[in-house]
Amino acid sequence: MKRFALAGNPNCGKTTLFNSLTGSSAHVGNWPGVTVEKKDGTYKKLKEPISIIDLPGIYSLSPYTSEEVIARNYIIDEKPDCVINIVDATNLERNLYLTTQLLEIDVPMVVAINMMDILNKRGDVLDLEVLQEKLGIPCVEVSALKEDHLDELMKAAYEASKQPRIGRSVFLNKDLVHLIGDVKIAFEGKGVDNPLFHAIKLIENDEVEVKMHGDLVKMVDEFKKTFNDDVFGDDIEAVIADSRYKYITAEFAKALTRNRRSDDDEVISTQSDRIDRFLTHKVFGLVFFAVVLFLAFHLTFSENLFFLGGLFKNVVPSFEGSIYEGLFWSESGINSPGVIMFNFFDMSFSALTDAARGGLDAALGVGHWFTGFLCDGVLTGLFAILGFLPQILLLFLFFSIMEDTGYMARVAFIFDKLFRKFGLSGRALIPMIMGFGCSVPAMINTRTLADDKEKIATVRVIPFFSCGAKLPILLGIAGAIAEVFGFSNVDLITYSMYVLGICTAVIAVLIMRNTTLKGDSNPFIMELPAYHLPQFKALMIHLWDKAKHFVKKAFTIILASTIIVWFLTNFGWNWHMVDSVGDSILGSIGQLIQPIFTPLGFGSQLSPIGWVFAVAAITGLIAKENVIATFISLGTVAVAFLNSGVVDPSVIEAIEADENGITATVAMIHATGITWQGCISFIAFNMLTIPCFAACATARAELPKGKFKWTLLFWILTSFIGSAFVYCFLSMFSRATLAWAIPVTVGLILLGVCGGFCIHFYNKRQRTRKLGA
Amino acid sequence: MLKKLSEFKIGETGLVKKVEGEGRFRRRLLDMGVTPGTTIYLRKKAPLGDPLEITLRGYELTLRKDEAQLVILEVA
């Protein structure tokens, strides 16, 4: 099958063209070794099917970003049958800059001129015949969006692919042409493919080229000595870039007739400028951003849409009495679209599980291990993950719209300075904020970060931005603290835990960017794309793709992990099912690891039943809601422990009736003898530790190879250090513990500050040493 | 008068004389069309004063002050 590669600048309509050409046959993966998206699909309207490869959007073939290297290597090494270069007609000069570089490679090529309609609307005219003649390759006017002339384009590409094309360069400078000719001969002598391309890149002192053809460097340097430009001297890199642009303005621009009005005023205000005046304004810009964020979260997670709850106080829940009771609204308010979808899945799933359980109970007898395995292990675990899919996708959709319209680039622009202080760019803000909803779409969103180190740092701290599923832990335990210890400000606990997460994230990023993930960030030299309306089709393709990947993960890695945890919870070491978690493998693991939580306040200082906290933390890996679910199921065990085995059935009922888990947690606090400091430390531990399996699976897919295991270690370490600090810090406020807590806390703070200074001065010394060398 | 792009005021226009620095930052600037002889107009600064938004070759580009100080212009 013939292979055509799409190449072009970012924001030139390349992805739209790809979607239009390939339709549903598109397949998304990663380029080997990097987390840059690779898309390929099939075009079927020609005599034979054509494989279309979407190369990353690039401005040039320099070797400085992974996108550029990928595109370049693909064309040079994989030798596609034709390169289709998409050019945005409204931004001709910069788009043709890439074209001049592609022209140098010995590969058949056609140019697709996109967005001609916008150009014409401005009153400008582009003469394709002239441009085609100057470029020496076919040019086809297309509209990627309206899918106009795509067949023509593909026919032209098909014709072009039939015969080889020899690369040509576009320089007017005679000395330069001469120099290139000499080096090209040397490459031809070596029998290298694409001699012209390699010759120019070597003259440019291109890193990759110098490494590959080191033997020729000396000779080229000799040649270069004879070269001297009036303006640039011997700075050939600048000469070449400049010559390309000069050629473009001198030759290709002849094809473009500008409307006189825009000629007079180069900086004429466009529609995007007018929007920007508001959206990047000092005050309105921030307000607008806050409102957009609020809406995205509100429409995804709210159970009281637009705060209309009061209106529905006396209305019965929707579908009362059916399995879908409360699907659209309940007494407390109208549900947001996200919650409605969540409810629909959740209610259907639990009805399904109940039906399966009923059927199996009838067939196998009540309490058979297989019923437990299927219903509690497989189905509950799977549904817990799949139930979140609608909300994950909806949140992802809102942020994709912001990305597609060009608004995200503005957000990065506004917040860049703030984030630079922590060694990140403004782009990192969005995934972090998404983390408050769900870590899964947040981690996927880190793809927009150009720098790998920045991406790793961001993925690692995303779980610290406490997601929706962690809120029940907060509310359940904080509620119990209020009840047992008479602490009335539950919201203060909740609020400070969110702040703790953000502070930990900031400190962790600062430490990583100065130690393990050191390095300059990528240049923040980016185009602010013109605003445009989001495209429904592209968004849906994007979402469908994410859903597919997530479901695949849910059925493989996440399901497997869930089954393992179910097995550990329900089986003893003798491979028989047990009645109480206390006798299970997980229970004994909990008892075994209980001592390591001592510095965190929920370890050996508790009563023998203190292992419940360790167990709840482990079951929380399936989904964070499970922490409270485990508390509820262990509440009975706690009561039994307190009353030496005798449990009043009404107590069990009360525990199981309280869905928020406050009653169960209260029983747990009484049985284990945990202090309020220990309780808060336990919340902190769950906030900072390894996120749920779904987030882990996403992190593993998004992180570069080999980084996931270190990320797991990072989460474990951070949660231990973080909650140990929280425990010590809070223990200062209790008369019984302040004697040891004050010196330890002060010691920890001093240690942290000293460590910070050591890193700072070590890095400073390294830097001066490097400069000295 | 020669001036660094980072020292430009909003609304000022200049002609690029020289692009300093080395490696990928410089390369990227050149690739994006910041080459000698180009007219650059400083359109806006971010609310916190950095990065900058400039217009050149008919499109909008943003860059940080750190990178902008590599660009030397003749003020128009």
Coordinates of C-alpha atoms in Angstrom, one line a residue, chain A residues 119-125 256-268:
Chain A
L119 CA -7.8 34.9 2.6
N120 CA -10.3 35.8 0.0
K121 CA -12.6 37.3 2.6
R122 CA -9.9 39.7 3.5
G123 CA -9.8 40.8 -0.1
D124 CA -6.4 39.2 -0.8
V125 CA -5.8 37.0 -3.8
L256 CA -0.1 36.9 -3.4
T257 CA -1.9 40.2 -4.2
R258 CA -2.7 41.9 -0.9
N259 CA -5.7 44.1 -0.5
R260 CA -4.4 47.7 -0.4
R261 CA -6.1 48.3 2.9
S262 CA -4.2 45.7 4.8
D263 CA -1.0 46.8 3.0
D264 CA -1.3 50.2 4.5
D265 CA -1.7 49.0 8.0
E266 CA 0.4 45.9 8.8
V267 CA -1.0 45.6 12.2
I268 CA -4.6 45.8 11.3

